[in-house]
PDB file of C-alpha atoms in Angstrom:
ATOM      1  CA  MET A   1     -12.468  18.854 -12.850  1.00 40.00           C
ATOM      2  CA  GLU A   2     -11.152  15.735 -14.574  1.00 48.00           C
ATOM      3  CA  ARG A   3      -8.480  15.659 -16.898  1.00 49.00           C
ATOM      4  CA  GLU A   4      -9.015  13.979 -19.959  1.00 48.00           C
ATOM      5  CA  ARG A   5      -5.882  11.354 -21.659  1.00 49.00           C
ATOM      6  CA  THR A   6      -6.983   9.906 -24.806  1.00 42.00           C
ATOM      7  CA  SER A   7      -4.562   6.378 -24.384  1.00 58.00           C
ATOM      8  CA  ALA A   8      -5.475   3.413 -24.749  1.00 86.00           C
ATOM      9  CA  ILE A   9      -5.491   1.538 -21.568  1.00 93.00           C
ATOM     10  CA  ARG A  10      -3.792  -1.671 -21.861  1.00 94.00           C
ATOM     11  CA  ALA A  11      -3.479  -2.660 -18.546  1.00 97.00           C
ATOM     12  CA  VAL A  12      -5.002  -1.669 -14.884  1.00 98.00           C
ATOM     13  CA  LEU A  13      -3.031  -1.032 -11.559  1.00 98.00           C
ATOM     14  CA  ILE A  14      -5.771  -1.417  -8.496  1.00 98.00           C
ATOM     15  CA  ASP A  15      -5.544  -0.515  -4.707  1.00 97.00           C
ATOM     16  CA  ILE A  16      -7.647  -3.354  -2.479  1.00 97.00           C
ATOM     17  CA  ASP A  17      -8.558  -2.041   1.076  1.00 94.00           C
ATOM     18  CA  GLY A  18     -11.231   0.860   0.095  1.00 95.00           C
ATOM     19  CA  VAL A  19     -11.328  -0.531  -3.267  1.00 98.00           C
ATOM     20  CA  LEU A  20     -12.536  -3.324  -3.546  1.00 98.00           C
ATOM     21  CA  THR A  21     -12.999  -3.936  -0.163  1.00 97.00           C
ATOM     22  CA  VAL A  22     -13.311  -2.706   3.213  1.00 95.00           C
ATOM     23  CA  SER A  23     -12.459  -5.156   6.227  1.00 91.00           C
ATOM     24  CA  TRP A  24     -12.217  -7.558   3.519  1.00 94.00           C
ATOM     25  CA  GLU A  25     -15.803  -7.346   2.467  1.00 96.00           C
ATOM     26  CA  PRO A  26     -16.500  -6.944  -1.063  1.00 98.00           C
ATOM     27  CA  LEU A  27     -18.079  -3.154  -2.066  1.00 98.00           C
ATOM     28  CA  PRO A  28     -20.968  -3.296  -4.165  1.00 98.00           C
ATOM     29  CA  GLY A  29     -20.313  -4.317  -7.281  1.00 98.00           C
ATOM     30  CA  ALA A  30     -16.692  -4.700  -7.011  1.00 98.00           C
ATOM     31  CA  VAL A  31     -16.628  -8.254  -7.686  1.00 98.00           C
ATOM     32  CA  GLU A  32     -18.835  -8.322 -10.735  1.00 98.00           C
ATOM     33  CA  ALA A  33     -16.267  -4.662 -12.635  1.00 98.00           C
ATOM     34  CA  MET A  34     -13.423  -7.471 -11.900  1.00 98.00           C
ATOM     35  CA  GLU A  35     -15.120 -10.373 -13.715  1.00 98.00           C
ATOM     36  CA  ARG A  36     -15.707  -7.907 -16.574  1.00 97.00           C
ATOM     37  CA  LEU A  37     -12.234  -6.991 -16.890  1.00 97.00           C
ATOM     38  CA  ARG A  38     -11.298 -10.181 -16.815  1.00 96.00           C
ATOM     39  CA  ALA A  39     -13.883 -10.734 -19.380  1.00 96.00           C
ATOM     40  CA  ALA A  40     -11.945  -8.350 -21.556  1.00 94.00           C
ATOM     41  CA  GLY A  41      -8.374  -9.385 -21.003  1.00 94.00           C
ATOM     42  CA  LEU A  42      -7.409  -6.087 -19.306  1.00 94.00           C
ATOM     43  CA  PRO A  43      -3.888  -7.155 -17.224  1.00 96.00           C
ATOM     44  CA  LEU A  44      -4.476  -6.105 -13.925  1.00 97.00           C
ATOM     45  CA  ALA A  45      -2.074  -5.983 -11.091  1.00 97.00           C
ATOM     46  CA  LEU A  46      -3.388  -5.725  -7.316  1.00 98.00           C
ATOM     47  CA  VAL A  47      -0.979  -3.079  -5.799  1.00 97.00           C
ATOM     48  CA  THR A  48      -1.617  -2.425  -1.977  1.00 94.00           C
ATOM     49  CA  ASN A  49      -0.147  -1.171   1.243  1.00 90.00           C
ATOM     50  CA  THR A  50      -1.590  -3.851   3.433  1.00 89.00           C
ATOM     51  CA  THR A  51       1.071  -5.102   6.028  1.00 91.00           C
ATOM     52  CA  SER A  52      -1.445  -7.119   8.164  1.00 87.00           C
ATOM     53  CA  ARG A  53      -1.777 -10.209   5.391  1.00 91.00           C
ATOM     54  CA  THR A  54       0.580 -12.126   3.525  1.00 92.00           C
ATOM     55  CA  ARG A  55      -0.295 -12.192  -0.153  1.00 93.00           C
ATOM     56  CA  ALA A  56      -1.036 -16.076  -0.119  1.00 93.00           C
ATOM     57  CA  SER A  57      -3.603 -15.505   2.704  1.00 94.00           C
ATOM     58  CA  ILE A  58      -5.244 -11.389   0.621  1.00 96.00           C
ATOM     59  CA  CYS A  59      -4.985 -13.459  -2.070  1.00 97.00           C
ATOM     60  CA  ALA A  60      -7.569 -16.704  -0.655  1.00 97.00           C
ATOM     61  CA  ARG A  61      -9.313 -13.961   1.181  1.00 97.00           C
ATOM     62  CA  LEU A  62     -10.676 -12.335  -2.207  1.00 98.00           C
ATOM     63  CA  MET A  63     -11.379 -15.621  -3.674  1.00 98.00           C
ATOM     64  CA  GLU A  64     -13.488 -16.645  -0.624  1.00 98.00           C
ATOM     65  CA  VAL A  65     -15.638 -13.900  -1.259  1.00 98.00           C
ATOM     66  CA  GLY A  66     -15.644 -14.335  -5.071  1.00 98.00           C
ATOM     67  CA  PHE A  67     -13.121 -12.121  -6.607  1.00 98.00           C
ATOM     68  CA  PRO A  68     -11.462 -14.038  -9.780  1.00 97.00           C
ATOM     69  CA  VAL A  69      -7.710 -13.014  -8.862  1.00 97.00           C
ATOM     70  CA  THR A  70      -4.440 -15.166  -8.045  1.00 96.00           C
ATOM     71  CA  SER A  71      -1.783 -14.692  -5.762  1.00 94.00           C
ATOM     72  CA  ASP A  72       0.223 -13.889  -8.930  1.00 94.00           C
ATOM     73  CA  ASP A  73      -1.895 -10.534  -9.288  1.00 96.00           C
ATOM     74  CA  ILE A  74      -0.995  -9.362  -6.092  1.00 96.00           C
ATOM     75  CA  LEU A  75       1.555  -7.003  -4.911  1.00 95.00           C
ATOM     76  CA  THR A  76       2.037  -6.049  -1.391  1.00 94.00           C
ATOM     77  CA  ALA A  77       4.259  -3.407   0.703  1.00 93.00           C
ATOM     78  CA  PRO A  78       5.919  -6.271   2.485  1.00 94.00           C
ATOM     79  CA  ALA A  79       7.301  -7.950  -0.789  1.00 92.00           C
ATOM     80  CA  VAL A  80       8.783  -5.050  -2.510  1.00 93.00           C
ATOM     81  CA  THR A  81       9.932  -4.126   1.361  1.00 95.00           C
ATOM     82  CA  ALA A  82      12.454  -7.388   0.380  1.00 94.00           C
ATOM     83  CA  ALA A  83      13.545  -7.068  -2.847  1.00 92.00           C
ATOM     84  CA  TYR A  84      14.921  -3.336  -1.225  1.00 94.00           C
ATOM     85  CA  LEU A  85      16.379  -4.973   1.932  1.00 96.00           C
ATOM     86  CA  ARG A  86      17.828  -7.652  -0.329  1.00 95.00           C
ATOM     87  CA  GLU A  87      19.113  -5.432  -2.812  1.00 94.00           C
ATOM     88  CA  HIS A  88      20.267  -2.128  -0.604  1.00 96.00           C
ATOM     89  CA  HIS A  89      20.743  -4.023   2.868  1.00 97.00           C
ATOM     90  CA  PRO A  90      21.725  -7.677   2.006  1.00 96.00           C
ATOM     91  CA  GLY A  91      22.431  -9.796   5.239  1.00 94.00           C
ATOM     92  CA  SER A  92      20.782  -7.182   7.445  1.00 96.00           C
ATOM     93  CA  ARG A  93      19.478  -7.864  11.197  1.00 97.00           C
ATOM     94  CA  CYS A  94      16.278  -5.971  10.695  1.00 97.00           C
ATOM     95  CA  LEU A  95      13.751  -5.617  13.398  1.00 96.00           C
ATOM     96  CA  LEU A  96      10.145  -5.664  12.269  1.00 96.00           C
ATOM     97  CA  LEU A  97       7.659  -3.471  14.078  1.00 96.00           C
ATOM     98  CA  ASN A  98       4.059  -4.681  11.809  1.00 95.00           C
ATOM     99  CA  SER A  99       0.437  -6.284  13.013  1.00 92.00           C
ATOM    100  CA  GLY A 100      -0.152  -9.566  11.736  1.00 89.00           C
ATOM    101  CA  ASP A 101       2.667 -11.917  10.736  1.00 89.00           C
ATOM    102  CA  ILE A 102       4.176 -11.252   7.132  1.00 92.00           C
ATOM    103  CA  GLN A 103       7.836 -13.638   7.388  1.00 90.00           C
ATOM    104  CA  ASP A 104       6.840 -15.461   4.264  1.00 90.00           C
ATOM    105  CA  ASP A 105       6.434 -12.369   2.337  1.00 91.00           C
ATOM    106  CA  LEU A 106       9.569 -11.423   3.657  1.00 94.00           C
ATOM    107  CA  THR A 107      11.810 -13.799   1.105  1.00 91.00           C
ATOM    108  CA  ASP A 108      15.787 -13.858   2.487  1.00 94.00           C
ATOM    109  CA  VAL A 109      15.471 -10.993   5.389  1.00 95.00           C
ATOM    110  CA  THR A 110      17.519 -11.419   8.174  1.00 95.00           C
ATOM    111  CA  LEU A 111      14.578 -10.523  11.242  1.00 94.00           C
ATOM    112  CA  VAL A 112      16.328 -10.359  14.932  1.00 89.00           C
ATOM    113  CA  GLY A 113      14.336 -12.613  17.150  1.00 52.00           C
ATOM    114  CA  GLU A 114      11.909 -14.951  16.723  1.00 41.00           C
ATOM    115  CA  PRO A 115       8.270 -12.908  16.971  1.00 40.00           C
ATOM    116  CA  GLU A 116       7.748 -13.160  20.995  1.00 41.00           C
ATOM    117  CA  GLU A 117      11.811 -12.085  21.517  1.00 47.00           C
ATOM    118  CA  ARG A 118      11.024  -9.380  18.829  1.00 47.00           C
ATOM    119  CA  ALA A 119       8.261  -8.519  22.461  1.00 45.00           C
ATOM    120  CA  GLY A 120      10.783  -8.526  24.787  1.00 48.00           C
ATOM    121  CA  PRO A 121      13.595  -6.352  25.767  1.00 48.00           C
ATOM    122  CA  GLU A 122      16.231  -5.723  22.982  1.00 48.00           C
ATOM    123  CA  SER A 123      19.505  -3.779  24.670  1.00 51.00           C
ATOM    124  CA  ASP A 124      21.654  -6.480  23.524  1.00 57.00           C
ATOM    125  CA  VAL A 125      20.494  -6.879  20.466  1.00 78.00           C
ATOM    126  CA  ASP A 126      22.390  -5.596  17.643  1.00 88.00           C
ATOM    127  CA  VAL A 127      19.896  -3.908  14.918  1.00 96.00           C
ATOM    128  CA  ASP A 128      21.240  -2.675  11.527  1.00 97.00           C
ATOM    129  CA  VAL A 129      17.745  -1.759   9.984  1.00 97.00           C
ATOM    130  CA  ILE A 130      14.108  -1.065  11.653  1.00 97.00           C
ATOM    131  CA  VAL A 131      11.248  -1.871   9.282  1.00 97.00           C
ATOM    132  CA  VAL A 132       8.268  -0.747   9.810  1.00 97.00           C
ATOM    133  CA  GLY A 133       5.100  -1.997   8.215  1.00 95.00           C
ATOM    134  CA  GLY A 134       1.358  -1.610   9.133  1.00 92.00           C
ATOM    135  CA  ALA A 135       0.452   0.268  12.728  1.00 94.00           C
ATOM    136  CA  GLY A 136      -1.914  -2.108  14.982  1.00 93.00           C
ATOM    137  CA  ASP A 137      -1.665  -3.343  19.166  1.00 93.00           C
ATOM    138  CA  GLU A 138       2.115  -3.513  18.870  1.00 93.00           C
ATOM    139  CA  PHE A 139       2.638   0.502  18.243  1.00 95.00           C
ATOM    140  CA  ASP A 140       3.236   1.114  21.957  1.00 95.00           C
ATOM    141  CA  TYR A 141       4.732   2.961  23.859  1.00 95.00           C
ATOM    142  CA  ARG A 142       7.411   0.125  24.847  1.00 94.00           C
ATOM    143  CA  ALA A 143       7.755  -0.983  21.079  1.00 94.00           C
ATOM    144  CA  LEU A 144       8.185   3.064  19.455  1.00 96.00           C
ATOM    145  CA  ASN A 145      10.544   3.349  22.576  1.00 95.00           C
ATOM    146  CA  ARG A 146      12.776   0.282  21.348  1.00 94.00           C
ATOM    147  CA  VAL A 147      12.536   1.744  18.093  1.00 96.00           C
ATOM    148  CA  PHE A 148      13.753   4.861  18.930  1.00 96.00           C
ATOM    149  CA  HIS A 149      16.876   3.564  20.797  1.00 95.00           C
ATOM    150  CA  HIS A 150      17.930   1.646  17.506  1.00 96.00           C
ATOM    151  CA  LEU A 151      17.484   4.477  16.068  1.00 97.00           C
ATOM    152  CA  GLN A 152      19.691   6.467  17.896  1.00 96.00           C
ATOM    153  CA  ARG A 153      22.447   4.015  17.988  1.00 95.00           C
ATOM    154  CA  GLY A 154      22.866   4.427  13.892  1.00 96.00           C
ATOM    155  CA  ALA A 155      19.899   1.881  12.542  1.00 97.00           C
ATOM    156  CA  HIS A 156      18.088   2.276   9.399  1.00 97.00           C
ATOM    157  CA  LEU A 157      14.915   3.725   9.624  1.00 98.00           C
ATOM    158  CA  VAL A 158      12.940   1.625   6.493  1.00 98.00           C
ATOM    159  CA  ALA A 159       8.375   1.741   6.279  1.00 97.00           C
ATOM    160  CA  MET A 160       6.532  -0.189   4.373  1.00 95.00           C
ATOM    161  CA  HIS A 161       4.448   2.929   3.787  1.00 93.00           C
ATOM    162  CA  ARG A 162       3.888   6.377   6.179  1.00 91.00           C
ATOM    163  CA  ASN A 163      -0.495   6.228   5.337  1.00 88.00           C
ATOM    164  CA  LEU A 164      -2.077   8.737   8.509  1.00 90.00           C
ATOM    165  CA  TYR A 165      -5.734   6.126   8.365  1.00 88.00           C
ATOM    166  CA  TRP A 166      -6.966   3.611   6.580  1.00 84.00           C
ATOM    167  CA  ARG A 167     -10.769   2.677   7.033  1.00 80.00           C
ATOM    168  CA  THR A 168     -12.215   0.066   8.777  1.00 84.00           C
ATOM    169  CA  ALA A 169     -16.340  -1.469   9.113  1.00 82.00           C
ATOM    170  CA  ASP A 170     -16.521   1.344  12.078  1.00 86.00           C
ATOM    171  CA  GLY A 171     -14.658   3.935  10.618  1.00 88.00           C
ATOM    172  CA  LEU A 172     -11.463   5.790  10.296  1.00 87.00           C
ATOM    173  CA  ASP A 173      -8.235   4.126  11.958  1.00 91.00           C
ATOM    174  CA  LEU A 174      -4.845   5.906  13.060  1.00 92.00           C
ATOM    175  CA  ASP A 175      -1.900   4.046  10.494  1.00 92.00           C
ATOM    176  CA  THR A 176       1.286   3.888  10.327  1.00 95.00           C
ATOM    177  CA  GLY A 177       2.681   6.777   9.174  1.00 94.00           C
ATOM    178  CA  ALA A 178       0.685   9.019  12.672  1.00 95.00           C
ATOM    179  CA  PHE A 179       3.740   7.010  14.794  1.00 97.00           C
ATOM    180  CA  LEU A 180       6.023   7.364  11.833  1.00 97.00           C
ATOM    181  CA  LEU A 181       6.424  11.515  11.724  1.00 96.00           C
ATOM    182  CA  GLY A 182       7.432  10.987  15.056  1.00 97.00           C
ATOM    183  CA  LEU A 183       9.992   8.795  15.179  1.00 97.00           C
ATOM    184  CA  GLU A 184      11.125  10.871  12.440  1.00 98.00           C
ATOM    185  CA  ARG A 185      11.155  14.033  14.195  1.00 97.00           C
ATOM    186  CA  ALA A 186      12.893  12.806  17.598  1.00 97.00           C
ATOM    187  CA  SER A 187      15.473  10.669  15.661  1.00 97.00           C
ATOM    188  CA  ARG A 188      16.174  13.088  12.998  1.00 97.00           C
ATOM    189  CA  VAL A 189      16.503   9.836  10.809  1.00 97.00           C
ATOM    190  CA  GLU A 190      14.522   9.790   7.587  1.00 97.00           C
ATOM    191  CA  ALA A 191      12.227   6.948   7.028  1.00 97.00           C
ATOM    192  CA  LYS A 192      12.707   4.438   3.377  1.00 96.00           C
ATOM    193  CA  ILE A 193       9.720   3.991   1.929  1.00 96.00           C
ATOM    194  CA  THR A 194       8.916   0.812   0.086  1.00 95.00           C
ATOM    195  CA  GLY A 195       5.407   0.755  -0.481  1.00 93.00           C
ATOM    196  CA  LYS A 196       3.112   3.673  -2.217  1.00 93.00           C
ATOM    197  CA  PRO A 197       3.600   6.361  -2.851  1.00 93.00           C
ATOM    198  CA  SER A 198       7.599   5.313  -3.725  1.00 93.00           C
ATOM    199  CA  GLU A 199       8.349   5.524  -7.508  1.00 92.00           C
ATOM    200  CA  ALA A 200      10.193   1.953  -6.870  1.00 89.00           C
ATOM    201  CA  PHE A 201       6.455   0.672  -5.831  1.00 94.00           C
ATOM    202  CA  PHE A 202       4.722   1.466  -9.343  1.00 95.00           C
ATOM    203  CA  ALA A 203       7.781   1.072 -11.415  1.00 93.00           C
ATOM    204  CA  ALA A 204       7.835  -2.273  -9.624  1.00 92.00           C
ATOM    205  CA  ALA A 205       4.300  -2.932 -10.493  1.00 94.00           C
ATOM    206  CA  LEU A 206       4.566  -1.918 -14.058  1.00 96.00           C
ATOM    207  CA  ALA A 207       7.650  -3.941 -14.687  1.00 93.00           C
ATOM    208  CA  HIS A 208       5.258  -7.087 -12.615  1.00 93.00           C
ATOM    209  CA  LEU A 209       2.738  -6.529 -15.717  1.00 95.00           C
ATOM    210  CA  GLY A 210       5.223  -5.727 -18.498  1.00 96.00           C
ATOM    211  CA  ALA A 211       2.799  -2.082 -18.811  1.00 96.00           C
ATOM    212  CA  ASP A 212       3.308   0.890 -20.379  1.00 96.00           C
ATOM    213  CA  PRO A 213       2.590   3.995 -17.697  1.00 97.00           C
ATOM    214  CA  SER A 214       1.643   5.717 -20.091  1.00 95.00           C
ATOM    215  CA  ALA A 215      -0.999   3.102 -21.017  1.00 96.00           C
ATOM    216  CA  THR A 216      -1.791   1.892 -17.832  1.00 97.00           C
ATOM    217  CA  LEU A 217      -4.381   3.322 -15.174  1.00 97.00           C
ATOM    218  CA  MET A 218      -4.162   3.415 -11.244  1.00 98.00           C
ATOM    219  CA  VAL A 219      -7.456   3.144  -9.445  1.00 98.00           C
ATOM    220  CA  GLY A 220      -7.803   3.989  -5.872  1.00 97.00           C
ATOM    221  CA  ASP A 221      -9.187   5.353  -2.700  1.00 97.00           C
ATOM    222  CA  ASP A 222      -5.802   7.486  -1.288  1.00 95.00           C
ATOM    223  CA  ILE A 223      -5.557  10.504  -3.913  1.00 96.00           C
ATOM    224  CA  GLU A 224      -2.006  10.803  -2.767  1.00 94.00           C
ATOM    225  CA  SER A 225      -0.636   7.362  -2.208  1.00 93.00           C
ATOM    226  CA  ASP A 226      -2.594   5.975  -4.754  1.00 95.00           C
ATOM    227  CA  VAL A 227      -3.488   8.931  -7.777  1.00 97.00           C
ATOM    228  CA  LEU A 228      -1.207  11.651  -7.866  1.00 97.00           C
ATOM    229  CA  ALA A 229       1.872   9.347  -6.737  1.00 96.00           C
ATOM    230  CA  ALA A 230       0.517   7.293  -9.785  1.00 97.00           C
ATOM    231  CA  GLN A 231       0.173  10.393 -12.479  1.00 97.00           C
ATOM    232  CA  ARG A 232       3.290  11.686 -11.844  1.00 95.00           C
ATOM    233  CA  GLY A 233       4.414   8.592 -13.326  1.00 95.00           C
ATOM    234  CA  GLY A 234       2.486   8.553 -15.909  1.00 96.00           C
ATOM    235  CA  VAL A 235       0.326   6.499 -15.145  1.00 97.00           C
ATOM    236  CA  THR A 236      -3.677   7.507 -15.504  1.00 97.00           C
ATOM    237  CA  GLY A 237      -5.188   8.017 -12.027  1.00 98.00           C
ATOM    238  CA  VAL A 238      -8.882   7.564 -10.999  1.00 98.00           C
ATOM    239  CA  LEU A 239      -9.741   7.790  -7.437  1.00 98.00           C
ATOM    240  CA  VAL A 240     -13.162   6.359  -5.954  1.00 98.00           C
ATOM    241  CA  ARG A 241     -15.114   7.963  -3.655  1.00 98.00           C
ATOM    242  CA  THR A 242     -15.161   5.201  -1.421  1.00 97.00           C
ATOM    243  CA  GLY A 243     -13.015   3.741   1.452  1.00 95.00           C
ATOM    244  CA  LYS A 244     -11.004   6.322   2.697  1.00 92.00           C
ATOM    245  CA  TYR A 245     -11.707   8.700   0.169  1.00 95.00           C
ATOM    246  CA  ARG A 246     -12.758  12.739   1.928  1.00 93.00           C
ATOM    247  CA  PRO A 247     -14.045  15.393   0.337  1.00 95.00           C
ATOM    248  CA  ASP A 248     -12.182  18.009   2.280  1.00 95.00           C
ATOM    249  CA  THR A 249      -9.071  15.388   1.510  1.00 93.00           C
ATOM    250  CA  HIS A 250     -10.106  15.809  -2.435  1.00 96.00           C
ATOM    251  CA  ARG A 251     -10.413  19.676  -2.365  1.00 94.00           C
ATOM    252  CA  SER A 252      -7.080  21.037  -0.988  1.00 95.00           C
ATOM    253  CA  ALA A 253      -5.008  17.487  -2.743  1.00 94.00           C
ATOM    254  CA  ASP A 254      -2.080  19.324  -4.430  1.00 91.00           C
ATOM    255  CA  GLY A 255      -3.754  18.279  -7.963  1.00 95.00           C
ATOM    256  CA  THR A 256      -6.385  16.499  -9.859  1.00 96.00           C
ATOM    257  CA  PRO A 257      -7.382  13.105 -10.444  1.00 97.00           C
ATOM    258  CA  ASP A 258      -7.365  12.267 -14.456  1.00 97.00           C
ATOM    259  CA  HIS A 259     -11.180  10.905 -13.136  1.00 97.00           C
ATOM    260  CA  VAL A 260     -13.442  10.564 -10.163  1.00 98.00           C
ATOM    261  CA  ILE A 261     -15.506   7.723 -10.076  1.00 98.00           C
ATOM    262  CA  ASP A 262     -18.153   6.892  -7.404  1.00 98.00           C
ATOM    263  CA  SER A 263     -17.099   3.588  -7.009  1.00 98.00           C
ATOM    264  CA  PHE A 264     -14.735   0.181  -8.320  1.00 98.00           C
ATOM    265  CA  ALA A 265     -18.163  -0.453  -9.907  1.00 98.00           C
ATOM    266  CA  ALA A 266     -17.643   2.490 -12.223  1.00 98.00           C
ATOM    267  CA  LEU A 267     -14.196   1.088 -13.607  1.00 98.00           C
ATOM    268  CA  PRO A 268     -15.778  -0.453 -16.560  1.00 97.00           C
ATOM    269  CA  GLN A 269     -17.772   1.965 -17.970  1.00 96.00           C
ATOM    270  CA  LEU A 270     -15.250   4.593 -18.003  1.00 96.00           C
ATOM    271  CA  LEU A 271     -13.116   1.998 -19.375  1.00 96.00           C
ATOM    272  CA  GLU A 272     -15.872   1.921 -22.343  1.00 93.00           C
ATOM    273  CA  ARG A 273     -15.759   5.949 -22.253  1.00 92.00           C
ATOM    274  CA  LEU A 274     -12.071   5.867 -22.896  1.00 90.00           C
ATOM    275  CA  SER A 275     -11.953   3.641 -25.347  1.00 86.00           C
ATOM    276  CA  ASN A 276     -14.506   5.577 -27.337  1.00 81.00           C
ATOM    277  CA  SER A 277     -12.438   8.821 -27.144  1.00 74.00           C
ATOM    278  CA  ARG A 278     -10.197   7.768 -28.829  1.00 61.00           C
TER     279      ARG A 278
END
């Protein structure tokens, strides 16, 4: 079932992975749908928990495959995390555990050592904050145990998201949340989540567009982190049946999306229908 809202939509928030692309290849009709949004002059922001690339790298890849976007359109979990760390942990020594190089988006954040140093023994290094990004081969026993030791010594725990899995061209892969649950339970330290589904992330996206939540629509493939989280903040939620979408997860969710569509390619038609229903 869908819940109808009649407020005019004047801005759109769009997840990237699983909505526009899978393994950075465009989903059918996604580029054309984005072009239609641009032609309509609708303000939009691409809001993503992707932690393997910087905003500039994401923009370059999306442009390469045909999406009409700029770096200013993209809001990432690393960028929001950097803002959080600057405000709440200024000058803190941060140890980053992440798959991919995102240092360019962690502006004015003090990272402990160079990447090759962070891969080595850390017993003599003081760490104030553990920053956890996206999972990958870096999340091995040695790295996770090192993080565990720092948490036992009093380090704060900040995570860019707690997604359990994500969609690749080969299927679903484990993501950060699967490891974060264990770290939290073992250390008895609760992580501060800075990316989706945090309220702060959606607030930053709305502020970026100067948009009112009641006139904004969020499109995502994750019913909890994308859609229901946005709806709790007053944003209209649209779930797409692509990416990590699974019927069983949809059925067992704690809430009901405002709208469900087959893919992002169907978004222009939904927006037209909402406009005509007013």
